[in-house]
XYZ file of C-alpha atoms in Angstrom:
354
model
C 33.858 -0.992 -11.645
C 34.364 2.005 -9.386
C 32.688 2.636 -5.974
C 30.313 5.092 -8.197
C 29.404 2.746 -10.800
C 26.815 -0.001 -10.550
C 24.765 -2.515 -12.551
C 21.590 -0.863 -11.499
C 20.600 2.282 -9.604
C 17.181 2.326 -7.712
C 15.706 5.974 -7.010
C 13.183 5.795 -4.082
C 13.463 3.574 -0.951
C 9.773 3.081 -0.306
C 8.738 -0.458 -0.222
C 8.562 -0.570 -3.998
C 12.220 0.467 -4.495
C 13.751 -1.425 -1.825
C 12.147 -4.824 -2.759
C 13.222 -4.080 -6.199
C 16.815 -3.506 -4.945
C 16.611 -6.365 -2.840
C 15.575 -8.732 -5.748
C 18.287 -7.196 -8.033
C 20.959 -8.116 -5.336
C 19.493 -11.561 -4.920
C 20.450 -11.791 -8.780
C 24.000 -10.683 -7.989
C 23.673 -7.148 -9.458
C 25.442 -4.643 -7.923
C 23.015 -2.161 -6.803
C 22.556 1.387 -5.191
C 19.334 2.438 -3.516
C 18.908 6.213 -3.400
C 16.532 8.068 -0.905
C 15.916 11.677 -0.936
C 14.970 11.916 2.948
C 16.985 10.394 5.813
C 15.997 7.019 6.829
C 13.470 6.235 7.993
C 10.831 8.969 7.290
C 7.129 9.633 7.112
C 7.146 11.865 3.997
C 5.977 9.293 1.410
C 3.696 6.409 0.851
C 5.387 3.497 2.673
C 5.525 4.585 6.372
C 3.193 3.362 9.180
C 2.772 0.021 10.918
C 0.330 -1.906 8.967
C -1.014 -2.454 5.573
C -3.870 -4.816 4.535
C -2.937 -7.749 2.210
C -5.648 -9.620 0.143
C -6.796 -11.539 -2.857
C -10.152 -9.853 -3.167
C -9.848 -7.434 -6.074
C -12.141 -6.815 -8.840
C -9.551 -8.190 -11.448
C -8.221 -11.716 -12.172
C -4.753 -10.660 -12.712
C -4.341 -9.132 -9.441
C -5.744 -12.204 -7.540
C -3.160 -14.232 -9.820
C -0.382 -11.796 -8.787
C -1.255 -12.472 -5.016
C -0.686 -16.128 -5.076
C 3.124 -15.407 -5.946
C 3.151 -12.508 -3.484
C 2.057 -14.578 -0.556
C 4.831 -17.069 -1.352
C 7.362 -14.275 -1.534
C 6.263 -12.914 1.877
C 6.716 -16.121 3.593
C 9.983 -16.628 2.020
C 11.419 -13.320 3.391
C 9.978 -13.994 6.691
C 12.138 -17.321 6.567
C 15.208 -15.502 5.573
C 15.132 -12.722 7.936
C 13.591 -14.762 10.751
C 11.061 -11.912 11.316
C 7.092 -12.078 11.452
C 5.807 -9.735 8.656
C 2.273 -10.969 8.324
C -0.658 -11.842 10.465
C -3.737 -13.516 9.078
C -6.965 -11.827 10.038
C -9.261 -12.289 7.217
C -10.758 -9.470 5.152
C -14.503 -8.547 5.592
C -15.614 -7.410 2.208
C -19.211 -5.575 2.261
C -21.106 -3.643 -0.551
C -24.451 -3.389 -2.321
C -25.272 -7.205 -3.500
C -25.344 -6.118 -7.316
C -22.503 -3.565 -7.209
C -18.730 -3.994 -6.953
C -19.531 -6.524 -4.294
C -20.648 -9.243 -6.810
C -17.520 -8.549 -9.108
C -15.327 -9.056 -6.006
C -16.966 -12.336 -5.055
C -17.112 -13.679 -8.895
C -13.173 -13.118 -8.811
C -12.654 -15.039 -5.628
C -14.971 -17.840 -6.500
C -13.508 -18.136 -10.022
C -9.948 -18.099 -8.510
C -10.872 -20.677 -5.760
C -9.712 -18.454 -3.171
C -11.125 -19.722 0.387
C -14.159 -17.354 1.308
C -16.872 -17.389 3.817
C -20.388 -15.906 2.560
C -22.044 -14.426 5.570
C -25.845 -14.374 5.393
C -27.553 -11.094 6.660
C -29.426 -13.269 9.562
C -26.095 -14.628 10.784
C -23.993 -11.603 10.288
C -23.949 -10.236 13.855
C -22.876 -13.815 15.179
C -19.638 -13.674 13.230
C -19.028 -10.126 13.058
C -20.150 -8.168 16.483
C -19.998 -4.190 16.627
C -20.671 -3.847 12.982
C -23.835 -3.092 11.403
C -24.298 -4.157 7.832
C -26.096 -1.566 5.697
C -29.525 -2.223 4.168
C -29.004 -4.084 0.959
C -25.431 -4.883 1.499
C -23.994 -8.445 1.241
C -20.720 -9.598 3.015
C -18.108 -12.039 2.691
C -14.661 -12.939 4.123
C -11.380 -13.566 2.249
C -9.970 -15.877 4.744
C -6.470 -15.543 3.227
C -6.341 -11.995 3.949
C -4.351 -10.143 6.788
C -2.185 -7.444 8.134
C 1.497 -6.839 6.777
C 3.634 -5.054 9.317
C 4.765 -2.303 6.946
C 7.496 -0.271 8.791
C 9.185 -3.647 9.811
C 8.910 -4.769 6.320
C 10.830 -1.862 5.268
C 13.492 -2.108 7.737
C 13.997 -5.969 7.295
C 13.866 -5.748 3.324
C 16.516 -3.024 3.583
C 18.731 -4.887 6.009
C 18.642 -8.098 3.787
C 19.682 -5.882 0.607
C 22.576 -4.653 2.705
C 23.463 -8.266 3.512
C 23.487 -9.320 -0.025
C 26.084 -6.304 -0.834
C 23.762 -3.587 -1.719
C 24.419 0.124 -1.100
C 21.832 2.503 0.536
C 22.645 6.136 0.330
C 19.801 8.413 2.109
C 19.694 12.228 2.125
C 20.554 11.907 -1.750
C 17.789 14.068 -3.618
C 18.419 13.482 -7.308
C 18.794 16.908 -9.165
C 19.588 15.404 -12.773
C 19.371 11.989 -14.803
C 21.251 11.663 -18.041
C 20.205 8.961 -20.110
C 22.446 6.614 -22.309
C 23.842 3.359 -22.458
C 25.189 4.210 -19.100
C 22.902 6.136 -17.028
C 24.219 9.008 -14.812
C 22.332 10.047 -11.832
C 23.365 13.490 -9.952
C 22.277 14.040 -6.318
C 23.139 16.965 -3.971
C 26.023 14.786 -2.711
C 27.147 12.942 -5.562
C 27.343 11.502 -9.159
C 26.540 7.723 -9.811
C 26.620 5.765 -13.162
C 24.678 2.538 -13.920
C 23.703 0.233 -16.806
C 20.343 0.413 -15.753
C 17.956 2.581 -13.411
C 14.703 2.140 -11.864
C 12.497 4.722 -10.638
C 10.277 4.075 -7.852
C 9.770 7.555 -6.455
C 6.043 7.371 -5.601
C 4.571 11.114 -5.455
C 7.920 12.460 -6.985
C 7.827 10.020 -10.098
C 7.047 12.896 -12.520
C 9.654 15.228 -11.037
C 12.266 12.897 -11.870
C 10.918 11.821 -15.142
C 10.965 15.301 -16.206
C 14.835 14.837 -16.509
C 14.150 12.091 -19.055
C 11.664 13.953 -21.291
C 8.635 12.094 -20.027
C 5.472 12.746 -18.035
C 3.054 10.366 -16.812
C -0.805 11.123 -15.973
C -0.161 10.655 -12.284
C -2.290 12.538 -9.539
C -0.744 12.967 -6.100
C -3.426 12.622 -3.195
C -3.318 13.356 0.674
C -4.701 10.756 2.594
C -5.866 11.464 6.048
C -4.941 8.274 8.067
C -7.562 8.184 10.939
C -7.591 6.027 14.153
C -10.941 5.806 16.057
C -11.295 4.979 19.777
C -13.101 1.822 21.002
C -15.770 2.831 23.498
C -15.107 -0.607 25.063
C -11.502 -1.601 24.808
C -10.769 -4.848 22.649
C -14.117 -4.704 20.630
C -12.441 -4.489 17.387
C -8.891 -6.027 18.397
C -6.784 -8.222 16.179
C -6.430 -10.254 19.518
C -10.130 -11.081 19.383
C -9.853 -11.952 15.815
C -11.624 -9.014 14.518
C -10.760 -8.755 10.698
C -9.712 -6.144 8.246
C -12.563 -4.654 6.223
C -13.307 -2.743 2.896
C -16.785 -1.142 2.268
C -17.025 -1.080 -1.558
C -19.682 1.431 -1.827
C -21.738 3.226 1.029
C -24.570 5.859 1.552
C -21.772 8.124 2.488
C -19.257 7.962 -0.268
C -18.767 6.325 -3.879
C -15.054 5.326 -3.002
C -13.928 2.527 -0.743
C -13.808 2.645 2.835
C -11.217 0.354 4.502
C -10.073 -0.115 8.127
C -7.718 -2.671 10.032
C -8.350 -4.044 13.597
C -6.988 -2.064 16.619
C -3.279 -3.120 16.787
C -1.003 -0.127 15.971
C -2.106 1.907 19.019
C -3.837 0.313 21.984
C -7.657 0.652 21.693
C -7.561 2.654 18.528
C -8.837 1.156 15.029
C -7.587 2.336 11.785
C -10.293 3.455 9.266
C -9.591 5.520 6.127
C -11.231 6.756 3.072
C -9.584 5.342 -0.191
C -9.178 8.756 -1.895
C -8.451 12.370 -0.976
C -7.669 15.954 -2.224
C -4.802 16.478 -4.835
C -1.689 17.708 -3.272
C 2.084 18.729 -3.912
C 4.214 16.063 -2.428
C 6.577 18.966 -1.327
C 3.951 20.957 0.470
C 1.501 18.450 1.491
C 0.815 19.910 4.867
C -0.805 23.109 3.397
C -3.414 20.888 2.139
C -6.003 20.843 4.968
C -9.342 19.423 3.277
C -11.026 17.168 5.885
C -14.017 16.258 3.832
C -12.823 12.556 3.983
C -12.970 12.629 7.567
C -16.449 14.059 7.535
C -17.610 10.931 5.376
C -15.900 8.785 7.927
C -17.585 10.210 10.951
C -21.069 9.709 9.240
C -20.074 6.101 8.196
C -18.663 5.155 11.765
C -21.692 6.678 13.253
C -23.922 4.377 11.301
C -21.944 1.100 10.909
C -19.322 0.928 13.777
C -21.263 1.691 17.066
C -18.416 0.543 19.196
C -16.237 3.587 18.149
C -16.411 7.223 19.284
C -17.273 8.660 15.924
C -14.330 11.701 16.182
C -10.930 10.664 15.288
C -8.473 10.121 18.428
C -5.655 10.827 16.119
C -4.895 11.564 12.588
C -1.686 11.034 10.449
C -1.000 11.367 6.661
C 0.205 9.658 3.689
C 0.087 10.322 0.019
C -1.537 8.029 -2.730
C -0.142 8.267 -6.166
C -2.789 7.295 -8.747
C -3.356 6.894 -12.486
C -6.583 7.709 -14.514
C -7.472 4.045 -14.372
C -6.262 3.278 -10.923
C -3.964 0.544 -12.512
C -0.147 0.908 -11.928
C 2.393 1.747 -14.394
C 5.419 -0.771 -14.617
C 7.291 -0.506 -17.872
C 10.542 0.502 -19.804
C 10.937 4.144 -20.685
C 9.631 4.797 -24.136
C 12.688 6.187 -25.493
C 15.382 4.675 -23.023
C 14.807 1.184 -22.672
C 17.409 0.690 -19.641
C 15.208 3.150 -17.664
C 12.111 1.132 -15.812
C 9.432 3.049 -14.283
C 7.358 1.788 -11.369
C 4.646 4.408 -10.314
C 1.041 4.894 -9.459
C 0.773 1.926 -7.031
C -1.625 3.555 -4.424
C -4.773 2.247 -5.674
C -3.444 -1.331 -5.365
C -0.508 -0.872 -3.122
C -1.795 -2.905 -0.391
C -0.550 -6.035 -1.574
C 1.657 -5.474 -4.611
C 5.098 -4.785 -2.645
C 6.695 -7.952 -3.894
C 5.792 -7.463 -7.507
C 7.913 -4.871 -9.233
C 11.105 -6.921 -9.532
């Protein structure tokens, strides 16, 4: 096997592709991981310091999946001797007869440890948050924060220790399917028995070379950080949890947040959707409707935060019409595997593509 021939090529070195390559290498497969940008970068969906990990979902199979995910995260921490997860709990809030009840039932049915917070006791447990009228609240006590940037660096390092090859600045310009798949980049030509495409917002661009298009929509997300009026009010050190607001007066989509941790005195709170964008020209998308929604919500429910974002970063979501990800063989070429549309559930599925 030449230096340009592999058992498997993975296109896209975000968290999904990197974990896929890592697991392939653990299974003694000669693997090449290709990335179009110079690593590290902030042009996709995997950058940033933190993500939420949780078992609180509206479908049993996601909660089941998380059992294995937690084990795999712990295993990687031990292998690399790096802390990647911090348990904080996840505060779930929502109208009692809406999605909240579905989440609560899923957690109870799967015997996930939770704490129900009666309205009259809510402020004792969760200070500096106003529970909306008609809302109920619980805490998924197993949930927490994943250190995303650190994770990506760690898993790529472990992949290389196992003999894996990473080539960045390698934008793919052609894919030729066959019993041996040929991948052409701006810098070279590579061949493999199998190909995995985990290219996030660029999935359909790559799939077009294989005669396939998926119903994927790319969204630009404004990642907003809000300043504490009193430093430490929402700090991870003071055991403030992550949270998800399932429905609200302000919006039909979820609002989620993580305790102040990444930047001193700033809490990350985001809206779980955004305007459609072209991944190669996302900075042209300047819609700030989501920030207006967040400002109204924070004014009403998080009185300890200044309701003007102190900092706004951006990332991209890639979603399917039903918000469930695609993980399957190519319908025509069975040695091409596709992983796409993870954004709706990307918070915790990082370990599961391989």
